[in-house]
Amino acid sequence: EVKLVESGGGLVQPGRSLKLSCAASGFSFNDYWMGWVRQAPGKGLEWIGEINQDSSTINYTPSLKDKFTISRDNAQNTLYLQMSKLGSEDTAIYYCVRRGWCDYWGQGVMVTVSS
Amino acid sequence: DIQMTQSPSFLSASVGERVTLSCRASQNINKYLDWYQQKLGEAPKLLIYNTNNLHTGIPSRFSGSGSGTDYTLTISSLQPEDVATYFCLQRNSWPLTFGSGTKLEIK
């Protein structure tokens, strides 16, 4: 069974950084592109970025490029999202997604940016 | 960026009714269009990929069609468990972009 489990969310002060993790299981992690999507409360979905199998290609939605860094550790079957200079507009649920057809999503992790 | 426009934004229909949701792209997306269902408090779930391919385990009452810039998700006979918000996603070009969603409820 494919499972994606995000962690690392919580309450963070404006201007601070936070790193999310996504633990993958049930499939060959190093065979897939992976991505991150977020959803602000009561809002729609926004694609953040994606990373290829060997981390040689990383694409970001241009408007978010300066705030997020995506990485992965294939030995640990883990995807990461480093977030910096967080603002209230970054308050959202963050989802880890298996790319390709974006067929599997994690349950999401909530990040709240507030003083 | 490719803009995705979904309509209607809200839809109320009766159990057993045929329901059609639309998604329009600002340019040709070559059938790289997927549909997701998101129930309250849950992660989105893939229903249809590449316009008309039913994802594993999805009931056959869901179907998709379209080409170019215009795409449709059809539920042939609405069931109570179909209450959800439905999003489309274009994967033709970067950045990937979602529609704003259609919220579907039972009348």
PDB file of C-alpha atoms in Angstrom:
ATOM      1  CA  GLU A   1       0.000   0.000   0.000  1.00  0.00           C
ATOM      2  CA  VAL A   2       1.341   3.410  -0.994  1.00  0.00           C
ATOM      3  CA  LYS A   3       1.652   5.716   1.997  1.00  0.00           C
ATOM      4  CA  LEU A   4       2.892   9.274   2.274  1.00  0.00           C
ATOM      5  CA  VAL A   5       3.107  10.720   5.770  1.00  0.00           C
ATOM      6  CA  GLU A   6       3.970  14.358   6.314  1.00  0.00           C
ATOM      7  CA  SER A   7       5.417  15.722   9.546  1.00  0.00           C
ATOM      8  CA  GLY A   8       7.070  18.797  10.948  1.00  0.00           C
ATOM      9  CA  GLY A   9       4.173  21.217  10.858  1.00  0.00           C
ATOM     10  CA  GLY A  10       2.901  23.413  13.651  1.00  0.00           C
ATOM     11  CA  LEU A  11       2.830  26.990  14.837  1.00  0.00           C
ATOM     12  CA  VAL A  12       5.710  29.187  13.720  1.00  0.00           C
ATOM     13  CA  GLN A  13       6.376  32.896  14.139  1.00  0.00           C
ATOM     14  CA  PRO A  14       6.466  35.225  11.139  1.00  0.00           C
ATOM     15  CA  GLY A  15       9.900  35.472   9.560  1.00  0.00           C
ATOM     16  CA  ARG A  16      11.031  32.101  10.873  1.00  0.00           C
ATOM     17  CA  SER A  17      11.840  28.917   8.977  1.00  0.00           C
ATOM     18  CA  LEU A  18      10.379  25.437   9.080  1.00  0.00           C
ATOM     19  CA  LYS A  19      11.236  22.119   7.468  1.00  0.00           C
ATOM     20  CA  LEU A  20       8.592  19.574   6.561  1.00  0.00           C
ATOM     21  CA  SER A  21       9.234  15.902   5.927  1.00  0.00           C
ATOM     22  CA  CYS A  22       7.297  13.302   3.979  1.00  0.00           C
ATOM     23  CA  ALA A  23       7.984   9.634   4.657  1.00  0.00           C
ATOM     24  CA  ALA A  24       7.134   7.390   1.725  1.00  0.00           C
ATOM     25  CA  SER A  25       6.428   3.677   1.766  1.00  0.00           C
ATOM     26  CA  GLY A  26       4.773   0.990  -0.316  1.00  0.00           C
ATOM     27  CA  PHE A  27       6.476   1.877  -3.581  1.00  0.00           C
ATOM     28  CA  SER A  28       9.917   2.361  -5.037  1.00  0.00           C
ATOM     29  CA  PHE A  29      10.494   5.959  -3.915  1.00  0.00           C
ATOM     30  CA  ASN A  30      13.570   6.521  -6.085  1.00  0.00           C
ATOM     31  CA  ASP A  31      11.585   5.728  -9.245  1.00  0.00           C
ATOM     32  CA  TYR A  32       9.273   8.716  -8.912  1.00  0.00           C
ATOM     33  CA  TRP A  33       9.245  12.451  -9.170  1.00  0.00           C
ATOM     34  CA  MET A  34       7.703  13.906  -6.019  1.00  0.00           C
ATOM     35  CA  GLY A  35       6.031  17.207  -5.266  1.00  0.00           C
ATOM     36  CA  TRP A  36       4.486  19.520  -2.693  1.00  0.00           C
ATOM     37  CA  VAL A  37       1.088  21.189  -2.837  1.00  0.00           C
ATOM     38  CA  ARG A  38      -0.489  23.526  -0.313  1.00  0.00           C
ATOM     39  CA  GLN A  39      -3.995  24.637   0.541  1.00  0.00           C
ATOM     40  CA  ALA A  40      -4.739  27.726   2.589  1.00  0.00           C
ATOM     41  CA  PRO A  41      -7.742  27.423   4.942  1.00  0.00           C
ATOM     42  CA  GLY A  42     -10.951  27.377   2.948  1.00  0.00           C
ATOM     43  CA  LYS A  43      -9.066  27.985  -0.281  1.00  0.00           C
ATOM     44  CA  GLY A  44      -7.995  26.102  -3.370  1.00  0.00           C
ATOM     45  CA  LEU A  45      -4.883  24.097  -4.145  1.00  0.00           C
ATOM     46  CA  GLU A  46      -1.506  25.567  -5.079  1.00  0.00           C
ATOM     47  CA  TRP A  47       1.375  23.598  -6.543  1.00  0.00           C
ATOM     48  CA  ILE A  48       4.672  24.506  -4.842  1.00  0.00           C
ATOM     49  CA  GLY A  49       7.241  22.459  -6.673  1.00  0.00           C
ATOM     50  CA  GLU A  50       8.584  19.092  -7.697  1.00  0.00           C
ATOM     51  CA  ILE A  51      11.821  17.133  -7.698  1.00  0.00           C
ATOM     52  CA  ASN A  52      13.019  14.353  -9.969  1.00  0.00           C
ATOM     53  CA  GLN A  53      14.358  10.978  -8.969  1.00  0.00           C
ATOM     54  CA  ASP A  54      18.008  11.920  -8.460  1.00  0.00           C
ATOM     55  CA  SER A  55      17.435  15.546  -7.408  1.00  0.00           C
ATOM     56  CA  SER A  56      19.075  16.856 -10.573  1.00  0.00           C
ATOM     57  CA  THR A  57      15.915  18.726 -11.582  1.00  0.00           C
ATOM     58  CA  ILE A  58      13.808  20.781  -9.197  1.00  0.00           C
ATOM     59  CA  ASN A  59      10.977  22.963 -10.436  1.00  0.00           C
ATOM     60  CA  TYR A  60       9.209  25.630  -8.396  1.00  0.00           C
ATOM     61  CA  THR A  61       6.134  27.668  -9.083  1.00  0.00           C
ATOM     62  CA  PRO A  62       7.829  31.003  -9.914  1.00  0.00           C
ATOM     63  CA  SER A  63       5.912  33.067  -7.379  1.00  0.00           C
ATOM     64  CA  LEU A  64       7.072  30.750  -4.584  1.00  0.00           C
ATOM     65  CA  LYS A  65      10.616  30.044  -5.682  1.00  0.00           C
ATOM     66  CA  ASP A  66      12.414  32.283  -3.187  1.00  0.00           C
ATOM     67  CA  LYS A  67      10.640  30.889  -0.167  1.00  0.00           C
ATOM     68  CA  PHE A  68      10.810  27.107  -0.613  1.00  0.00           C
ATOM     69  CA  THR A  69      13.524  24.507  -1.129  1.00  0.00           C
ATOM     70  CA  ILE A  70      12.638  20.941  -2.045  1.00  0.00           C
ATOM     71  CA  SER A  71      15.019  18.059  -1.447  1.00  0.00           C
ATOM     72  CA  ARG A  72      14.914  14.308  -0.992  1.00  0.00           C
ATOM     73  CA  ASP A  73      16.846  11.459   0.578  1.00  0.00           C
ATOM     74  CA  ASN A  74      16.304   8.284  -1.421  1.00  0.00           C
ATOM     75  CA  ALA A  75      18.113   6.159   1.149  1.00  0.00           C
ATOM     76  CA  GLN A  76      15.564   7.262   3.743  1.00  0.00           C
ATOM     77  CA  ASN A  77      12.579   7.340   1.344  1.00  0.00           C
ATOM     78  CA  THR A  78      11.922  10.872   2.493  1.00  0.00           C
ATOM     79  CA  LEU A  79      10.946  14.105   0.775  1.00  0.00           C
ATOM     80  CA  TYR A  80      11.583  17.500   2.356  1.00  0.00           C
ATOM     81  CA  LEU A  81      10.262  21.031   2.081  1.00  0.00           C
ATOM     82  CA  GLN A  82      12.371  23.778   3.614  1.00  0.00           C
ATOM     83  CA  MET A  83      10.367  26.957   4.115  1.00  0.00           C
ATOM     84  CA  SER A  84      11.951  30.300   4.960  1.00  0.00           C
ATOM     85  CA  LYS A  85      10.849  33.838   5.843  1.00  0.00           C
ATOM     86  CA  LEU A  86       7.367  32.614   6.570  1.00  0.00           C
ATOM     87  CA  GLY A  87       4.440  35.001   6.559  1.00  0.00           C
ATOM     88  CA  SER A  88       0.767  34.713   7.396  1.00  0.00           C
ATOM     89  CA  GLU A  89       0.080  33.963   3.738  1.00  0.00           C
ATOM     90  CA  ASP A  90       1.949  30.683   4.161  1.00  0.00           C
ATOM     91  CA  THR A  91      -0.564  29.370   6.676  1.00  0.00           C
ATOM     92  CA  ALA A  92      -1.882  26.259   4.958  1.00  0.00           C
ATOM     93  CA  ILE A  93      -2.080  22.503   4.862  1.00  0.00           C
ATOM     94  CA  TYR A  94       0.954  21.147   3.038  1.00  0.00           C
ATOM     95  CA  TYR A  95       0.608  17.939   1.048  1.00  0.00           C
ATOM     96  CA  CYS A  96       3.272  15.622  -0.256  1.00  0.00           C
ATOM     97  CA  VAL A  97       2.326  14.163  -3.656  1.00  0.00           C
ATOM     98  CA  ARG A  98       3.662  11.347  -5.785  1.00  0.00           C
ATOM     99  CA  ARG A  99       4.165  12.906  -9.195  1.00  0.00           C
ATOM    100  CA  GLY A 100       3.418  11.338 -12.546  1.00  0.00           C
ATOM    101  CA  TRP A 101      -0.338  11.433 -12.385  1.00  0.00           C
ATOM    102  CA  CYS A 102      -0.215  12.946  -8.880  1.00  0.00           C
ATOM    103  CA  ASP A 103      -2.020   9.773  -7.894  1.00  0.00           C
ATOM    104  CA  TYR A 104      -1.138   9.547  -4.208  1.00  0.00           C
ATOM    105  CA  TRP A 105      -1.237  12.284  -1.621  1.00  0.00           C
ATOM    106  CA  GLY A 106      -0.301  12.390   2.023  1.00  0.00           C
ATOM    107  CA  GLN A 107      -2.855  13.325   4.630  1.00  0.00           C
ATOM    108  CA  GLY A 108      -1.333  16.787   4.884  1.00  0.00           C
ATOM    109  CA  VAL A 109       0.329  18.727   7.667  1.00  0.00           C
ATOM    110  CA  MET A 110      -0.873  22.056   9.001  1.00  0.00           C
ATOM    111  CA  VAL A 111       1.478  25.014   9.177  1.00  0.00           C
ATOM    112  CA  THR A 112       0.240  28.090  11.030  1.00  0.00           C
ATOM    113  CA  VAL A 113       2.270  31.282  10.820  1.00  0.00           C
ATOM    114  CA  SER A 114       1.348  33.599  13.654  1.00  0.00           C
ATOM    115  CA  SER A 115       2.921  35.579  16.448  1.00  0.00           C
TER     116      SER A 115
ATOM    117  CA  ASP B   1       0.902  30.378 -16.268  1.00  0.00           C
ATOM    118  CA  ILE B   2      -2.104  28.463 -17.555  1.00  0.00           C
ATOM    119  CA  GLN B   3      -5.280  29.607 -15.835  1.00  0.00           C
ATOM    120  CA  MET B   4      -7.901  26.971 -15.049  1.00  0.00           C
ATOM    121  CA  THR B   5     -11.492  28.093 -14.686  1.00  0.00           C
ATOM    122  CA  GLN B   6     -14.028  25.738 -13.169  1.00  0.00           C
ATOM    123  CA  SER B   7     -17.787  26.084 -13.406  1.00  0.00           C
ATOM    124  CA  PRO B   8     -20.047  26.183 -11.659  1.00  0.00           C
ATOM    125  CA  SER B   9     -18.398  27.050  -8.361  1.00  0.00           C
ATOM    126  CA  PHE B  10     -21.334  25.519  -6.515  1.00  0.00           C
ATOM    127  CA  LEU B  11     -23.792  22.842  -7.583  1.00  0.00           C
ATOM    128  CA  SER B  12     -26.753  21.282  -5.836  1.00  0.00           C
ATOM    129  CA  ALA B  13     -28.270  18.139  -7.342  1.00  0.00           C
ATOM    130  CA  SER B  14     -30.503  15.239  -6.397  1.00  0.00           C
ATOM    131  CA  VAL B  15     -29.467  11.659  -5.723  1.00  0.00           C
ATOM    132  CA  GLY B  16     -29.518   9.715  -8.985  1.00  0.00           C
ATOM    133  CA  GLU B  17     -29.155  12.838 -11.109  1.00  0.00           C
ATOM    134  CA  ARG B  18     -26.555  13.151 -13.853  1.00  0.00           C
ATOM    135  CA  VAL B  19     -24.070  15.877 -12.973  1.00  0.00           C
ATOM    136  CA  THR B  20     -21.590  17.677 -15.204  1.00  0.00           C
ATOM    137  CA  LEU B  21     -18.688  19.803 -13.992  1.00  0.00           C
ATOM    138  CA  SER B  22     -16.568  21.901 -16.317  1.00  0.00           C
ATOM    139  CA  CYS B  23     -12.988  23.050 -16.436  1.00  0.00           C
ATOM    140  CA  ARG B  24     -11.609  25.479 -19.008  1.00  0.00           C
ATOM    141  CA  ALA B  25      -7.924  26.171 -19.603  1.00  0.00           C
ATOM    142  CA  SER B  26      -6.538  29.481 -20.827  1.00  0.00           C
ATOM    143  CA  GLN B  27      -4.660  27.581 -23.556  1.00  0.00           C
ATOM    144  CA  ASN B  28      -4.492  24.116 -25.076  1.00  0.00           C
ATOM    145  CA  ILE B  29      -3.417  21.562 -22.450  1.00  0.00           C
ATOM    146  CA  ASN B  30      -3.322  18.536 -24.755  1.00  0.00           C
ATOM    147  CA  LYS B  31      -5.584  16.414 -22.568  1.00  0.00           C
ATOM    148  CA  TYR B  32      -3.212  16.595 -19.595  1.00  0.00           C
ATOM    149  CA  LEU B  33      -6.142  17.217 -17.328  1.00  0.00           C
ATOM    150  CA  ASP B  34      -6.921  15.415 -14.086  1.00  0.00           C
ATOM    151  CA  TRP B  35      -9.874  15.531 -11.728  1.00  0.00           C
ATOM    152  CA  TYR B  36      -9.738  15.296  -7.949  1.00  0.00           C
ATOM    153  CA  GLN B  37     -12.344  14.845  -5.279  1.00  0.00           C
ATOM    154  CA  GLN B  38     -11.789  16.401  -1.879  1.00  0.00           C
ATOM    155  CA  LYS B  39     -14.115  15.600   0.980  1.00  0.00           C
ATOM    156  CA  LEU B  40     -14.217  17.806   4.038  1.00  0.00           C
ATOM    157  CA  GLY B  41     -11.102  17.397   6.143  1.00  0.00           C
ATOM    158  CA  GLU B  42      -9.448  14.974   3.745  1.00  0.00           C
ATOM    159  CA  ALA B  43      -6.683  15.111   1.173  1.00  0.00           C
ATOM    160  CA  PRO B  44      -7.656  15.293  -2.492  1.00  0.00           C
ATOM    161  CA  LYS B  45      -8.182  11.965  -4.187  1.00  0.00           C
ATOM    162  CA  LEU B  46      -7.448  11.339  -7.859  1.00  0.00           C
ATOM    163  CA  LEU B  47     -10.524  10.356  -9.861  1.00  0.00           C
ATOM    164  CA  ILE B  48      -9.577  10.795 -13.508  1.00  0.00           C
ATOM    165  CA  TYR B  49      -6.199  11.321 -15.176  1.00  0.00           C
ATOM    166  CA  ASN B  50      -5.324  12.414 -18.700  1.00  0.00           C
ATOM    167  CA  THR B  51      -8.897  13.556 -19.364  1.00  0.00           C
ATOM    168  CA  ASN B  52     -10.689  10.219 -19.441  1.00  0.00           C
ATOM    169  CA  ASN B  53      -8.767   7.535 -17.561  1.00  0.00           C
ATOM    170  CA  LEU B  54     -10.414   6.258 -14.413  1.00  0.00           C
ATOM    171  CA  HIS B  55      -7.980   5.890 -11.526  1.00  0.00           C
ATOM    172  CA  THR B  56      -7.804   2.553  -9.702  1.00  0.00           C
ATOM    173  CA  GLY B  57     -10.766   1.887  -7.457  1.00  0.00           C
ATOM    174  CA  ILE B  58     -12.884   4.807  -8.652  1.00  0.00           C
ATOM    175  CA  PRO B  59     -16.523   3.930  -9.378  1.00  0.00           C
ATOM    176  CA  SER B  60     -17.516   3.780 -13.021  1.00  0.00           C
ATOM    177  CA  ARG B  61     -20.207   6.444 -12.527  1.00  0.00           C
ATOM    178  CA  PHE B  62     -17.342   8.948 -12.830  1.00  0.00           C
ATOM    179  CA  SER B  63     -16.119   9.751 -16.321  1.00  0.00           C
ATOM    180  CA  GLY B  64     -14.166  12.480 -18.042  1.00  0.00           C
ATOM    181  CA  SER B  65     -13.996  13.955 -21.501  1.00  0.00           C
ATOM    182  CA  GLY B  66     -12.656  16.912 -23.390  1.00  0.00           C
ATOM    183  CA  SER B  67      -9.868  18.238 -25.514  1.00  0.00           C
ATOM    184  CA  GLY B  68      -8.005  21.437 -26.239  1.00  0.00           C
ATOM    185  CA  THR B  69      -9.121  23.906 -23.595  1.00  0.00           C
ATOM    186  CA  ASP B  70     -12.470  22.440 -22.467  1.00  0.00           C
ATOM    187  CA  TYR B  71     -12.911  19.455 -20.164  1.00  0.00           C
ATOM    188  CA  THR B  72     -15.776  17.828 -18.334  1.00  0.00           C
ATOM    189  CA  LEU B  73     -16.252  15.536 -15.365  1.00  0.00           C
ATOM    190  CA  THR B  74     -19.528  13.642 -15.362  1.00  0.00           C
ATOM    191  CA  ILE B  75     -21.135  11.716 -12.547  1.00  0.00           C
ATOM    192  CA  SER B  76     -23.751   9.536 -14.207  1.00  0.00           C
ATOM    193  CA  SER B  77     -25.874   8.955 -11.104  1.00  0.00           C
ATOM    194  CA  LEU B  78     -25.110  11.143  -8.105  1.00  0.00           C
ATOM    195  CA  GLN B  79     -24.691   9.320  -4.798  1.00  0.00           C
ATOM    196  CA  PRO B  80     -24.736  10.775  -1.273  1.00  0.00           C
ATOM    197  CA  GLU B  81     -21.056   9.932  -0.826  1.00  0.00           C
ATOM    198  CA  ASP B  82     -20.183  12.169  -3.792  1.00  0.00           C
ATOM    199  CA  VAL B  83     -20.661  15.303  -1.694  1.00  0.00           C
ATOM    200  CA  ALA B  84     -17.280  16.987  -2.001  1.00  0.00           C
ATOM    201  CA  THR B  85     -15.349  19.717  -3.754  1.00  0.00           C
ATOM    202  CA  TYR B  86     -13.980  18.767  -7.160  1.00  0.00           C
ATOM    203  CA  PHE B  87     -10.777  20.256  -8.565  1.00  0.00           C
ATOM    204  CA  CYS B  88      -9.199  19.998 -11.974  1.00  0.00           C
ATOM    205  CA  LEU B  89      -5.432  20.067 -12.513  1.00  0.00           C
ATOM    206  CA  GLN B  90      -3.508  20.729 -15.708  1.00  0.00           C
ATOM    207  CA  ARG B  91      -0.171  18.914 -16.115  1.00  0.00           C
ATOM    208  CA  ASN B  92       0.611  20.135 -19.618  1.00  0.00           C
ATOM    209  CA  SER B  93       3.081  22.804 -18.622  1.00  0.00           C
ATOM    210  CA  TRP B  94       4.898  24.205 -15.626  1.00  0.00           C
ATOM    211  CA  PRO B  95       3.780  25.462 -13.236  1.00  0.00           C
ATOM    212  CA  LEU B  96       1.011  22.947 -12.732  1.00  0.00           C
ATOM    213  CA  THR B  97      -2.196  24.777 -11.947  1.00  0.00           C
ATOM    214  CA  PHE B  98      -5.475  23.829 -10.334  1.00  0.00           C
ATOM    215  CA  GLY B  99      -8.962  25.097 -10.918  1.00  0.00           C
ATOM    216  CA  SER B 100     -10.673  26.860  -8.033  1.00  0.00           C
ATOM    217  CA  GLY B 101     -13.082  23.990  -7.460  1.00  0.00           C
ATOM    218  CA  THR B 102     -16.753  23.068  -7.717  1.00  0.00           C
ATOM    219  CA  LYS B 103     -18.518  22.370  -4.458  1.00  0.00           C
ATOM    220  CA  LEU B 104     -21.146  19.677  -4.958  1.00  0.00           C
ATOM    221  CA  GLU B 105     -23.954  19.063  -2.532  1.00  0.00           C
ATOM    222  CA  ILE B 106     -27.091  16.940  -2.436  1.00  0.00           C
ATOM    223  CA  LYS B 107     -30.386  18.749  -2.906  1.00  0.00           C
TER     224      LYS B 107
END
